[in-house]
Amino acid sequence: MPVRSSASPHAPRQAQGSRLPDNARVRAALDWFTTHISWVNDQQARITEIPAPPFQEAQRAAAVKALLAEAGLPVHLDKTGNVIGELRGVNEKEIVIIAAHLDTVFPPGTDVKVRRDGARMNAPGISDNGTGVAALLALVRAVLFAHLKPQRTILFIADVGEEGEGNLRGMRAIVDAYRAKLKAVVVLDGSGTDHVTTKALASRRLEALITGPGGHSWSDFGMPNPINALVRGSVRFINTKVPASPRTTFNIGQIEGGTSVNSIPHEARLKVDIRSESEDELARLESALRECIAAGVRDEIDSARERSKGKLEWKVELLGSRPGGELSPESALLAALRAADEFVGNQSRIERSSTDANIPLSLGIEAISIGAGGNGGGAHSLQEWYDSAGREMGLKRALLTILGISGVAEEKSR
């Protein structure tokens, strides 16, 4: 069952969220976006052109750290590689987080040069998550420009390990470090303002490995072949039935093996992503994969002519697991988001997705994931693009949401 979070009885007065724009300093921060959209776009291009493959985010992290420090925010790197900037609140015993992941899905050597065509930018990673990181930088500049003092301390975080086999390691480390004080998390992931993710989609990533002695394609023909076994098992697995409800999916994303076309390989492997709204379905699919790989190995051995030349071994290992969870419809954080939507004239639908918000949601901590404005497409492909039209709305929406849950200190009379 997903863990459902509930509104904290100690949350700042959330009913005031709709009145935030009445605050002169909040208005100053909102106005900052209007006059600095070009700067935000330039930072997005700059960050995107710094490669950040899985487990290789350090160069991009250093650049973001420098930009946050340049803005005047106290900032440091944690041992996991996350960039953490702190805006201290009146109440330093309670923390809210706004985060954007640094990493991309693209391997080292990918051409990440940004090509511009008017308001449109094209490059791998430009939207996911160049948009989120640029928005994080903009939010920091806006609140510091306006001299905003929150009630709760706000941490501005550029985290690692969101994509692929990163297994949300950055957010896991953050939540582990601040859990005792952590009240809410807002994740900036990609573009748009049309959605809010309040339901965490659970997933597992698995790798199947089959090994054998290997040999020559001619002289050793007939010995058990790991690739043959993998293909046999894969065909079985892709015929596994999955329900439409609860929605459940699987994807064979990578297949590797062999050294040359005229060699019987000594190993073959594949990587599988399975996702479901149901933990039971995840467990069933994982079990099905193991059974199918075992059957594929068995079928290959049974059909081999030269069994005496060696046997096959197999294993299926868990590469990563993302937990599920769900935000209460009555949560203070969702109320803050709805108040922000109302102010900027936006309507957003609730979605289920797999993001950094999975970790806090699975632990009963209020969390959402939202787009950072503008429009994008082609995510996780070399044709990825981003159009900054509508970016200002996304930035204002994000700022009002985070201030709605953190609260803003009253200005002292002079």
mmCIF file of C-alpha atoms in Angstrom:
data_model
loop_
_atom_site.group_PDB
_atom_site.id
_atom_site.type_symbol
_atom_site.label_atom_id
_atom_site.label_comp_id
_atom_site.label_asym_id
_atom_site.label_seq_id
_atom_site.Cartn_x
_atom_site.Cartn_y
_atom_site.Cartn_z
ATOM 1 C CA MET A 1 0.000 0.000 0.000
ATOM 2 C CA PRO A 2 1.299 3.489 -0.755
ATOM 3 C CA VAL A 3 2.167 5.651 2.217
ATOM 4 C CA ARG A 4 -0.199 8.590 2.485
ATOM 5 C CA SER A 5 1.143 11.801 3.969
ATOM 6 C CA SER A 6 -0.942 14.203 5.984
ATOM 7 C CA ALA A 7 -0.782 17.913 6.673
ATOM 8 C CA SER A 8 1.502 18.870 9.537
ATOM 9 C CA PRO A 9 -0.313 20.465 12.480
ATOM 10 C CA HIS A 10 2.670 22.799 12.793
ATOM 11 C CA ALA A 11 2.607 24.017 9.188
ATOM 12 C CA PRO A 12 2.703 27.802 8.638
ATOM 13 C CA ARG A 13 -0.672 29.395 8.097
ATOM 14 C CA GLN A 14 -1.357 27.947 4.647
ATOM 15 C CA ALA A 15 -4.556 29.941 4.188
ATOM 16 C CA GLN A 16 -2.257 32.938 3.738
ATOM 17 C CA GLY A 17 -0.807 31.374 0.575
ATOM 18 C CA SER A 18 -3.282 33.257 -1.602
ATOM 19 C CA ARG A 19 -2.234 36.512 0.116
ATOM 20 C CA LEU A 20 1.488 36.127 -0.497
ATOM 21 C CA PRO A 21 1.485 38.509 -3.492
ATOM 22 C CA ASP A 22 0.271 41.263 -1.140
ATOM 23 C CA ASN A 23 3.722 41.198 0.457
ATOM 24 C CA ALA A 24 5.952 43.879 -1.115
ATOM 25 C CA ARG A 25 9.052 41.675 -1.027
ATOM 26 C CA VAL A 26 7.222 38.750 -2.597
ATOM 27 C CA ARG A 27 6.048 41.068 -5.370
ATOM 28 C CA ALA A 28 9.631 42.229 -5.882
ATOM 29 C CA ALA A 29 10.770 38.625 -6.258
ATOM 30 C CA LEU A 30 7.983 37.905 -8.743
ATOM 31 C CA ASP A 31 8.880 41.006 -10.738
ATOM 32 C CA TRP A 32 12.532 39.892 -10.905
ATOM 33 C CA PHE A 33 11.553 37.038 -13.215
ATOM 34 C CA THR A 34 9.940 39.415 -15.714
ATOM 35 C CA THR A 35 13.147 41.357 -16.275
ATOM 36 C CA HIS A 36 15.569 38.417 -16.153
ATOM 37 C CA ILE A 37 14.091 35.753 -18.452
ATOM 38 C CA SER A 38 16.993 36.129 -20.908
ATOM 39 C CA TRP A 39 19.459 35.547 -18.064
ATOM 40 C CA VAL A 40 17.599 32.389 -17.028
ATOM 41 C CA ASN A 41 17.625 31.113 -20.619
ATOM 42 C CA ASP A 42 21.366 31.760 -20.870
ATOM 43 C CA GLN A 43 22.035 29.850 -17.647
ATOM 44 C CA GLN A 44 19.976 26.925 -18.925
ATOM 45 C CA ALA A 45 22.084 26.733 -22.077
ATOM 46 C CA ARG A 46 25.304 27.074 -20.083
ATOM 47 C CA ILE A 47 24.387 24.298 -17.662
ATOM 48 C CA THR A 48 23.102 21.993 -20.399
ATOM 49 C CA GLU A 49 26.419 22.225 -22.239
ATOM 50 C CA ILE A 50 28.249 20.826 -19.196
ATOM 51 C CA PRO A 51 27.943 17.023 -19.537
ATOM 52 C CA ALA A 52 26.359 15.230 -16.589
ATOM 53 C CA PRO A 53 26.136 11.504 -17.439
ATOM 54 C CA PRO A 54 24.938 9.127 -14.713
ATOM 55 C CA PHE A 55 27.479 9.051 -11.860
ATOM 56 C CA GLN A 56 29.498 11.828 -13.538
ATOM 57 C CA GLU A 57 27.720 14.978 -12.373
ATOM 58 C CA ALA A 58 30.687 16.609 -10.579
ATOM 59 C CA GLN A 59 31.569 19.176 -13.261
ATOM 60 C CA ARG A 60 27.990 20.409 -13.529
ATOM 61 C CA ALA A 61 27.627 20.401 -9.751
ATOM 62 C CA ALA A 62 30.705 22.615 -9.418
ATOM 63 C CA ALA A 63 29.276 25.106 -11.903
ATOM 64 C CA VAL A 64 25.928 25.266 -10.106
ATOM 65 C CA LYS A 65 27.656 25.631 -6.733
ATOM 66 C CA ALA A 66 29.659 28.567 -8.072
ATOM 67 C CA LEU A 67 26.531 30.260 -9.434
ATOM 68 C CA LEU A 68 24.691 29.899 -6.119
ATOM 69 C CA ALA A 69 27.668 31.251 -4.197
ATOM 70 C CA GLU A 70 27.982 34.130 -6.668
ATOM 71 C CA ALA A 71 24.367 35.037 -5.916
ATOM 72 C CA GLY A 72 25.219 35.268 -2.208
ATOM 73 C CA LEU A 73 23.721 32.012 -0.928
ATOM 74 C CA PRO A 74 25.731 29.922 1.558
ATOM 75 C CA VAL A 75 26.356 26.679 -0.338
ATOM 76 C CA HIS A 76 28.251 23.395 0.006
ATOM 77 C CA LEU A 77 28.594 19.954 -1.543
ATOM 78 C CA ASP A 78 27.644 16.904 0.497
ATOM 79 C CA LYS A 79 29.526 13.596 0.301
ATOM 80 C CA THR A 80 27.069 12.243 -2.282
ATOM 81 C CA GLY A 81 27.722 15.142 -4.649
ATOM 82 C CA ASN A 82 24.551 17.157 -4.044
ATOM 83 C CA VAL A 83 24.768 20.954 -4.157
ATOM 84 C CA ILE A 84 23.016 22.435 -1.108
ATOM 85 C CA GLY A 85 22.281 26.123 -0.641
ATOM 86 C CA GLU A 86 20.633 27.357 2.558
ATOM 87 C CA LEU A 87 18.281 30.284 3.103
ATOM 88 C CA ARG A 88 17.807 30.364 6.850
ATOM 89 C CA GLY A 89 14.345 30.922 8.185
ATOM 90 C CA VAL A 90 13.005 32.291 11.442
ATOM 91 C CA ASN A 91 12.400 28.671 12.457
ATOM 92 C CA GLU A 92 15.622 26.768 11.755
ATOM 93 C CA LYS A 93 14.185 23.567 13.238
ATOM 94 C CA GLU A 94 11.903 23.053 10.246
ATOM 95 C CA ILE A 95 13.069 22.723 6.643
ATOM 96 C CA VAL A 96 11.457 22.756 3.225
ATOM 97 C CA ILE A 97 13.380 21.748 0.123
ATOM 98 C CA ILE A 98 13.200 22.784 -3.487
ATOM 99 C CA ALA A 99 15.302 20.510 -5.678
ATOM 100 C CA ALA A 100 16.265 19.908 -9.310
ATOM 101 C CA HIS A 101 18.321 16.947 -10.469
ATOM 102 C CA LEU A 102 21.660 17.571 -12.182
ATOM 103 C CA ASP A 103 22.112 14.334 -14.105
ATOM 104 C CA THR A 104 21.001 13.341 -17.600
ATOM 105 C CA VAL A 105 20.453 9.954 -19.240
ATOM 106 C CA PHE A 106 23.089 10.568 -21.902
ATOM 107 C CA PRO A 107 26.444 8.743 -21.899
ATOM 108 C CA PRO A 108 29.856 10.410 -22.001
ATOM 109 C CA GLY A 109 30.717 11.784 -25.423
ATOM 110 C CA THR A 110 27.168 12.878 -26.300
ATOM 111 C CA ASP A 111 27.092 16.186 -28.177
ATOM 112 C CA VAL A 112 25.284 18.537 -25.779
ATOM 113 C CA LYS A 113 25.918 21.782 -27.672
ATOM 114 C CA VAL A 114 22.789 23.943 -27.498
ATOM 115 C CA ARG A 115 21.376 25.142 -30.812
ATOM 116 C CA ARG A 116 19.002 28.104 -30.640
ATOM 117 C CA ASP A 117 16.161 29.040 -32.928
ATOM 118 C CA GLY A 118 14.421 32.065 -31.463
ATOM 119 C CA ALA A 119 12.875 31.071 -28.110
ATOM 120 C CA ARG A 120 13.531 27.405 -28.843
ATOM 121 C CA MET A 121 16.673 25.591 -27.701
ATOM 122 C CA ASN A 122 17.708 22.132 -28.880
ATOM 123 C CA ALA A 123 20.125 19.793 -27.087
ATOM 124 C CA PRO A 124 20.096 16.489 -25.192
ATOM 125 C CA GLY A 125 19.082 17.309 -21.606
ATOM 126 C CA ILE A 126 17.921 20.855 -22.364
ATOM 127 C CA SER A 127 14.477 20.231 -20.880
ATOM 128 C CA ASP A 128 15.175 17.276 -18.557
ATOM 129 C CA ASN A 129 16.606 18.767 -16.519
ATOM 130 C CA GLY A 130 18.248 21.916 -17.789
ATOM 131 C CA THR A 131 14.895 23.597 -17.205
ATOM 132 C CA GLY A 132 14.716 22.589 -13.558
ATOM 133 C CA VAL A 133 18.295 23.568 -12.737
ATOM 134 C CA ALA A 134 17.939 26.957 -14.447
ATOM 135 C CA ALA A 135 14.722 27.567 -12.497
ATOM 136 C CA LEU A 136 16.495 26.713 -9.239
ATOM 137 C CA LEU A 137 19.163 29.323 -10.012
ATOM 138 C CA ALA A 138 16.476 31.879 -10.870
ATOM 139 C CA LEU A 139 14.531 31.262 -7.667
ATOM 140 C CA VAL A 140 17.634 31.855 -5.573
ATOM 141 C CA ARG A 141 18.384 35.125 -7.378
ATOM 142 C CA ALA A 142 14.811 36.329 -6.990
ATOM 143 C CA VAL A 143 14.494 35.674 -3.243
ATOM 144 C CA LEU A 144 17.900 37.196 -2.494
ATOM 145 C CA PHE A 145 17.163 40.234 -4.656
ATOM 146 C CA ALA A 146 13.928 40.789 -2.718
ATOM 147 C CA HIS A 147 15.579 40.155 0.694
ATOM 148 C CA LEU A 148 12.933 37.566 1.534
ATOM 149 C CA LYS A 149 13.124 35.889 4.934
ATOM 150 C CA PRO A 150 11.134 32.635 5.181
ATOM 151 C CA GLN A 151 9.546 31.287 8.328
ATOM 152 C CA ARG A 152 10.964 27.823 7.726
ATOM 153 C CA THR A 153 14.484 27.349 6.413
ATOM 154 C CA ILE A 154 14.577 26.687 2.668
ATOM 155 C CA LEU A 155 17.226 24.444 1.107
ATOM 156 C CA PHE A 156 17.872 24.945 -2.602
ATOM 157 C CA ILE A 157 19.307 21.648 -3.839
ATOM 158 C CA ALA A 158 20.756 20.455 -7.136
ATOM 159 C CA ASP A 159 20.913 16.719 -6.613
ATOM 160 C CA VAL A 160 22.570 13.771 -8.320
ATOM 161 C CA GLY A 161 21.414 10.304 -9.308
ATOM 162 C CA GLU A 162 17.817 10.851 -10.396
ATOM 163 C CA GLU A 163 18.079 9.188 -13.786
ATOM 164 C CA GLY A 164 18.459 5.501 -14.647
ATOM 165 C CA GLU A 165 20.642 3.466 -12.351
ATOM 166 C CA GLY A 166 21.299 6.467 -10.137
ATOM 167 C CA ASN A 167 18.412 5.003 -8.127
ATOM 168 C CA LEU A 168 17.553 8.428 -6.622
ATOM 169 C CA ARG A 169 20.753 8.256 -4.574
ATOM 170 C CA GLY A 170 21.001 12.030 -4.259
ATOM 171 C CA MET A 171 17.496 12.487 -2.879
ATOM 172 C CA ARG A 172 17.905 9.441 -0.653
ATOM 173 C CA ALA A 173 20.962 11.069 0.939
ATOM 174 C CA ILE A 174 19.182 14.411 1.346
ATOM 175 C CA VAL A 175 16.120 12.936 3.009
ATOM 176 C CA ASP A 176 18.296 10.790 5.255
ATOM 177 C CA ALA A 177 20.320 13.829 6.351
ATOM 178 C CA TYR A 178 17.405 16.199 7.009
ATOM 179 C CA ARG A 179 14.516 13.865 7.759
ATOM 180 C CA ALA A 180 14.115 14.951 11.399
ATOM 181 C CA LYS A 181 13.468 18.557 10.314
ATOM 182 C CA LEU A 182 12.034 18.008 6.849
ATOM 183 C CA LYS A 183 8.459 19.201 6.345
ATOM 184 C CA ALA A 184 8.028 19.360 2.571
ATOM 185 C CA VAL A 185 9.830 18.817 -0.735
ATOM 186 C CA VAL A 186 9.156 20.510 -4.083
ATOM 187 C CA VAL A 187 10.889 18.912 -7.067
ATOM 188 C CA LEU A 188 11.488 20.833 -10.301
ATOM 189 C CA ASP A 189 11.659 18.306 -13.122
ATOM 190 C CA GLY A 190 11.357 19.306 -16.760
ATOM 191 C CA SER A 191 9.100 21.908 -18.345
ATOM 192 C CA GLY A 192 5.425 22.804 -18.326
ATOM 193 C CA THR A 193 2.897 23.981 -15.755
ATOM 194 C CA ASP A 194 0.035 21.655 -16.677
ATOM 195 C CA HIS A 195 0.667 18.969 -14.071
ATOM 196 C CA VAL A 196 1.576 18.272 -10.471
ATOM 197 C CA THR A 197 2.895 14.847 -9.506
ATOM 198 C CA THR A 198 1.478 13.833 -6.133
ATOM 199 C CA LYS A 199 1.571 10.060 -6.649
ATOM 200 C CA ALA A 200 4.899 8.251 -6.768
ATOM 201 C CA LEU A 201 5.128 5.499 -9.360
ATOM 202 C CA ALA A 202 7.012 2.517 -7.957
ATOM 203 C CA SER A 203 9.577 0.831 -10.181
ATOM 204 C CA ARG A 204 12.387 -1.704 -10.230
ATOM 205 C CA ARG A 205 15.395 -1.996 -12.527
ATOM 206 C CA LEU A 206 16.804 -5.479 -13.044
ATOM 207 C CA GLU A 207 19.710 -7.028 -14.885
ATOM 208 C CA ALA A 208 19.763 -10.603 -16.178
ATOM 209 C CA LEU A 209 23.193 -12.121 -16.829
ATOM 210 C CA ILE A 210 23.872 -15.452 -18.559
ATOM 211 C CA THR A 211 27.410 -16.806 -18.807
ATOM 212 C CA GLY A 212 29.021 -19.767 -20.569
ATOM 213 C CA PRO A 213 32.401 -21.020 -21.831
ATOM 214 C CA GLY A 214 32.262 -19.296 -25.220
ATOM 215 C CA GLY A 215 33.965 -20.601 -28.338
ATOM 216 C CA HIS A 216 34.357 -20.474 -32.112
ATOM 217 C CA SER A 217 31.278 -20.152 -34.296
ATOM 218 C CA TRP A 218 32.436 -23.051 -36.539
ATOM 219 C CA SER A 219 34.439 -25.502 -34.484
ATOM 220 C CA ASP A 220 32.305 -25.152 -31.352
ATOM 221 C CA PHE A 221 28.928 -24.936 -33.027
ATOM 222 C CA GLY A 222 26.292 -26.610 -30.904
ATOM 223 C CA MET A 223 27.602 -25.589 -27.475
ATOM 224 C CA PRO A 224 25.152 -23.628 -25.274
ATOM 225 C CA ASN A 225 25.086 -19.982 -26.329
ATOM 226 C CA PRO A 226 24.323 -17.274 -23.706
ATOM 227 C CA ILE A 227 22.790 -14.944 -26.302
ATOM 228 C CA ASN A 228 20.517 -17.690 -27.581
ATOM 229 C CA ALA A 229 19.411 -18.369 -24.019
ATOM 230 C CA LEU A 230 18.836 -14.689 -23.402
ATOM 231 C CA VAL A 231 16.725 -14.386 -26.549
ATOM 232 C CA ARG A 232 14.685 -17.447 -25.604
ATOM 233 C CA GLY A 233 14.053 -16.030 -22.139
ATOM 234 C CA SER A 234 13.303 -12.544 -23.462
ATOM 235 C CA VAL A 235 10.655 -13.821 -25.858
ATOM 236 C CA ARG A 236 8.957 -15.586 -22.972
ATOM 237 C CA PHE A 237 9.097 -12.469 -20.812
ATOM 238 C CA ILE A 238 7.690 -10.024 -23.374
ATOM 239 C CA ASN A 239 4.647 -12.270 -23.663
ATOM 240 C CA THR A 240 3.917 -11.812 -19.954
ATOM 241 C CA LYS A 241 0.433 -10.368 -19.492
ATOM 242 C CA VAL A 242 0.110 -7.147 -17.511
ATOM 243 C CA PRO A 243 -3.112 -5.529 -16.289
ATOM 244 C CA ALA A 244 -4.479 -2.228 -17.559
ATOM 245 C CA SER A 245 -5.484 -1.493 -13.977
ATOM 246 C CA PRO A 246 -3.457 -1.153 -11.860
ATOM 247 C CA ARG A 247 -1.406 0.232 -14.723
ATOM 248 C CA THR A 248 1.753 -1.859 -15.127
ATOM 249 C CA THR A 249 4.555 -1.669 -17.698
ATOM 250 C CA PHE A 250 7.877 -3.259 -18.555
ATOM 251 C CA ASN A 251 10.669 -2.347 -20.926
ATOM 252 C CA ILE A 252 13.788 -4.198 -22.080
ATOM 253 C CA GLY A 253 16.058 -1.180 -22.431
ATOM 254 C CA GLN A 254 19.514 -2.663 -22.984
ATOM 255 C CA ILE A 255 20.936 -5.896 -24.398
ATOM 256 C CA GLU A 256 24.672 -6.583 -24.447
ATOM 257 C CA GLY A 257 26.935 -9.524 -25.188
ATOM 258 C CA GLY A 258 29.474 -11.058 -27.507
ATOM 259 C CA THR A 259 32.874 -10.031 -28.833
ATOM 260 C CA SER A 260 32.572 -10.722 -32.571
ATOM 261 C CA VAL A 261 30.141 -12.096 -35.109
ATOM 262 C CA ASN A 262 32.112 -15.337 -35.440
ATOM 263 C CA SER A 263 32.457 -16.051 -31.728
ATOM 264 C CA ILE A 264 30.073 -17.855 -29.422
ATOM 265 C CA PRO A 265 29.811 -15.331 -26.573
ATOM 266 C CA HIS A 266 30.882 -16.095 -23.040
ATOM 267 C CA GLU A 267 28.186 -13.820 -21.617
ATOM 268 C CA ALA A 268 25.024 -11.905 -22.440
ATOM 269 C CA ARG A 269 22.978 -9.507 -20.350
ATOM 270 C CA LEU A 270 19.893 -7.388 -20.520
ATOM 271 C CA LYS A 271 18.413 -4.631 -18.384
ATOM 272 C CA VAL A 272 14.708 -4.365 -17.684
ATOM 273 C CA ASP A 273 12.616 -1.545 -16.231
ATOM 274 C CA ILE A 274 9.315 -2.538 -14.614
ATOM 275 C CA ARG A 275 6.771 -0.077 -13.237
ATOM 276 C CA SER A 276 3.389 -0.413 -11.621
ATOM 277 C CA GLU A 277 0.822 1.299 -9.476
ATOM 278 C CA SER A 278 0.812 -1.936 -7.459
ATOM 279 C CA GLU A 279 3.703 -3.371 -5.426
ATOM 280 C CA ASP A 280 2.160 -6.816 -5.914
ATOM 281 C CA GLU A 281 2.392 -6.446 -9.694
ATOM 282 C CA LEU A 282 6.030 -5.369 -9.408
ATOM 283 C CA ALA A 283 6.808 -8.495 -7.413
ATOM 284 C CA ARG A 284 4.934 -10.649 -9.926
ATOM 285 C CA LEU A 285 6.827 -9.199 -12.874
ATOM 286 C CA GLU A 286 10.185 -9.582 -11.162
ATOM 287 C CA SER A 287 9.364 -13.210 -10.438
ATOM 288 C CA ALA A 288 8.240 -13.682 -14.049
ATOM 289 C CA LEU A 289 11.544 -12.335 -15.353
ATOM 290 C CA ARG A 290 13.500 -14.780 -13.209
ATOM 291 C CA GLU A 291 11.338 -17.683 -14.327
ATOM 292 C CA CYS A 292 11.646 -16.707 -17.996
ATOM 293 C CA ILE A 293 15.424 -16.385 -17.887
ATOM 294 C CA ALA A 294 15.685 -19.754 -16.140
ATOM 295 C CA ALA A 295 13.442 -21.287 -18.806
ATOM 296 C CA GLY A 296 15.483 -19.703 -21.593
ATOM 297 C CA VAL A 297 18.670 -21.216 -20.191
ATOM 298 C CA ARG A 298 16.975 -24.577 -19.793
ATOM 299 C CA ASP A 299 15.664 -24.529 -23.376
ATOM 300 C CA GLU A 300 19.074 -23.588 -24.772
ATOM 301 C CA ILE A 301 20.829 -26.372 -22.876
ATOM 302 C CA ASP A 302 18.198 -28.913 -23.934
ATOM 303 C CA SER A 303 18.688 -28.004 -27.602
ATOM 304 C CA ALA A 304 22.496 -27.882 -27.508
ATOM 305 C CA ARG A 305 24.422 -30.534 -29.463
ATOM 306 C CA GLU A 306 27.654 -30.192 -27.489
ATOM 307 C CA ARG A 307 26.648 -30.050 -23.835
ATOM 308 C CA SER A 308 29.968 -31.611 -22.793
ATOM 309 C CA LYS A 309 31.820 -28.424 -23.775
ATOM 310 C CA GLY A 310 30.324 -26.416 -20.937
ATOM 311 C CA LYS A 311 27.175 -25.267 -19.255
ATOM 312 C CA LEU A 312 25.365 -21.984 -18.741
ATOM 313 C CA GLU A 313 24.961 -20.056 -15.495
ATOM 314 C CA TRP A 314 22.456 -17.287 -14.914
ATOM 315 C CA LYS A 315 21.379 -14.701 -12.359
ATOM 316 C CA VAL A 316 18.989 -11.775 -12.111
ATOM 317 C CA GLU A 317 20.059 -8.877 -9.914
ATOM 318 C CA LEU A 318 18.178 -5.812 -8.679
ATOM 319 C CA LEU A 319 19.900 -2.650 -9.934
ATOM 320 C CA GLY A 320 17.533 -0.241 -8.263
ATOM 321 C CA SER A 321 14.144 0.154 -6.663
ATOM 322 C CA ARG A 322 11.997 3.266 -6.438
ATOM 323 C CA PRO A 323 9.320 3.158 -3.745
ATOM 324 C CA GLY A 324 5.768 4.342 -4.205
ATOM 325 C CA GLY A 325 3.733 6.764 -2.123
ATOM 326 C CA GLU A 326 0.952 9.316 -2.349
ATOM 327 C CA LEU A 327 0.251 12.828 -1.115
ATOM 328 C CA SER A 328 -2.978 13.489 0.726
ATOM 329 C CA PRO A 329 -5.414 15.674 -1.254
ATOM 330 C CA GLU A 330 -5.782 17.734 1.935
ATOM 331 C CA SER A 331 -2.052 18.377 2.321
ATOM 332 C CA ALA A 332 -0.747 21.852 3.069
ATOM 333 C CA LEU A 333 1.740 21.558 0.212
ATOM 334 C CA LEU A 334 -0.936 20.834 -2.368
ATOM 335 C CA ALA A 335 -2.944 23.759 -0.996
ATOM 336 C CA ALA A 336 0.088 26.001 -1.538
ATOM 337 C CA LEU A 337 0.427 24.764 -5.120
ATOM 338 C CA ARG A 338 -3.268 25.361 -5.805
ATOM 339 C CA ALA A 339 -3.011 28.903 -4.412
ATOM 340 C CA ALA A 340 -0.037 29.548 -6.688
ATOM 341 C CA ASP A 341 -1.957 28.166 -9.673
ATOM 342 C CA GLU A 342 -4.858 30.469 -8.886
ATOM 343 C CA PHE A 343 -2.636 33.534 -8.745
ATOM 344 C CA VAL A 344 -0.870 32.873 -12.052
ATOM 345 C CA GLY A 345 -4.092 31.767 -13.773
ATOM 346 C CA ASN A 346 -3.017 28.174 -14.281
ATOM 347 C CA GLN A 347 -4.832 24.854 -14.118
ATOM 348 C CA SER A 348 -2.890 21.692 -13.384
ATOM 349 C CA ARG A 349 -3.879 18.052 -13.254
ATOM 350 C CA ILE A 350 -2.672 15.510 -10.721
ATOM 351 C CA GLU A 351 -0.364 12.839 -12.116
ATOM 352 C CA ARG A 352 1.470 9.710 -11.021
ATOM 353 C CA SER A 353 5.125 9.558 -12.042
ATOM 354 C CA SER A 354 8.582 8.393 -11.007
ATOM 355 C CA THR A 355 10.680 11.340 -9.762
ATOM 356 C CA ASP A 356 12.854 12.427 -6.858
ATOM 357 C CA ALA A 357 9.585 12.984 -4.967
ATOM 358 C CA ASN A 358 9.235 9.190 -4.644
ATOM 359 C CA ILE A 359 11.623 9.123 -1.697
ATOM 360 C CA PRO A 360 9.921 11.661 0.610
ATOM 361 C CA LEU A 361 6.442 10.471 -0.410
ATOM 362 C CA SER A 362 7.311 6.881 0.496
ATOM 363 C CA LEU A 363 8.220 8.087 3.990
ATOM 364 C CA GLY A 364 5.070 10.128 4.556
ATOM 365 C CA ILE A 365 6.791 13.481 3.930
ATOM 366 C CA GLU A 366 4.784 15.962 1.878
ATOM 367 C CA ALA A 367 6.255 16.200 -1.617
ATOM 368 C CA ILE A 368 5.311 17.124 -5.164
ATOM 369 C CA SER A 369 7.069 17.283 -8.520
ATOM 370 C CA ILE A 370 6.231 20.069 -10.964
ATOM 371 C CA GLY A 371 7.505 21.412 -14.266
ATOM 372 C CA ALA A 372 9.479 24.651 -14.209
ATOM 373 C CA GLY A 373 7.600 26.421 -16.999
ATOM 374 C CA GLY A 374 7.926 26.780 -20.740
ATOM 375 C CA ASN A 375 7.428 23.818 -23.050
ATOM 376 C CA GLY A 376 9.647 20.912 -23.989
ATOM 377 C CA GLY A 377 9.693 17.607 -25.792
ATOM 378 C CA GLY A 378 11.833 14.716 -26.950
ATOM 379 C CA ALA A 379 13.009 13.966 -23.413
ATOM 380 C CA HIS A 380 15.729 11.289 -23.187
ATOM 381 C CA SER A 381 16.419 11.600 -26.925
ATOM 382 C CA LEU A 382 18.986 13.417 -29.046
ATOM 383 C CA GLN A 383 16.132 15.543 -30.439
ATOM 384 C CA GLU A 384 15.217 17.042 -27.041
ATOM 385 C CA TRP A 385 14.017 20.652 -27.171
ATOM 386 C CA TYR A 386 12.788 23.475 -24.967
ATOM 387 C CA ASP A 387 10.782 26.616 -25.729
ATOM 388 C CA SER A 388 10.917 29.355 -23.093
ATOM 389 C CA ALA A 389 7.492 30.806 -23.917
ATOM 390 C CA GLY A 390 5.543 30.606 -20.664
ATOM 391 C CA ARG A 391 8.652 30.271 -18.494
ATOM 392 C CA GLU A 392 7.757 33.260 -16.323
ATOM 393 C CA MET A 393 4.507 31.618 -15.202
ATOM 394 C CA GLY A 394 6.380 28.485 -14.176
ATOM 395 C CA LEU A 395 8.916 30.442 -12.142
ATOM 396 C CA LYS A 396 6.229 32.436 -10.343
ATOM 397 C CA ARG A 397 4.251 29.262 -9.672
ATOM 398 C CA ALA A 398 7.299 27.553 -8.176
ATOM 399 C CA LEU A 399 8.212 30.548 -6.003
ATOM 400 C CA LEU A 400 4.699 31.001 -4.621
ATOM 401 C CA THR A 401 4.430 27.267 -3.907
ATOM 402 C CA ILE A 402 7.662 27.101 -1.937
ATOM 403 C CA LEU A 403 6.871 30.326 -0.052
ATOM 404 C CA GLY A 404 3.354 29.068 0.589
ATOM 405 C CA ILE A 405 4.705 26.032 2.447
ATOM 406 C CA SER A 406 7.673 27.774 4.072
ATOM 407 C CA GLY A 407 5.845 30.923 5.111
ATOM 408 C CA VAL A 408 7.286 34.423 4.897
ATOM 409 C CA ALA A 409 8.480 36.372 7.917
ATOM 410 C CA GLU A 410 6.660 39.593 8.577
ATOM 411 C CA GLU A 411 8.604 42.754 7.855
ATOM 412 C CA LYS A 412 9.636 44.576 10.980
ATOM 413 C CA SER A 413 8.236 48.062 11.304
ATOM 414 C CA ARG A 414 10.852 50.812 11.257
#
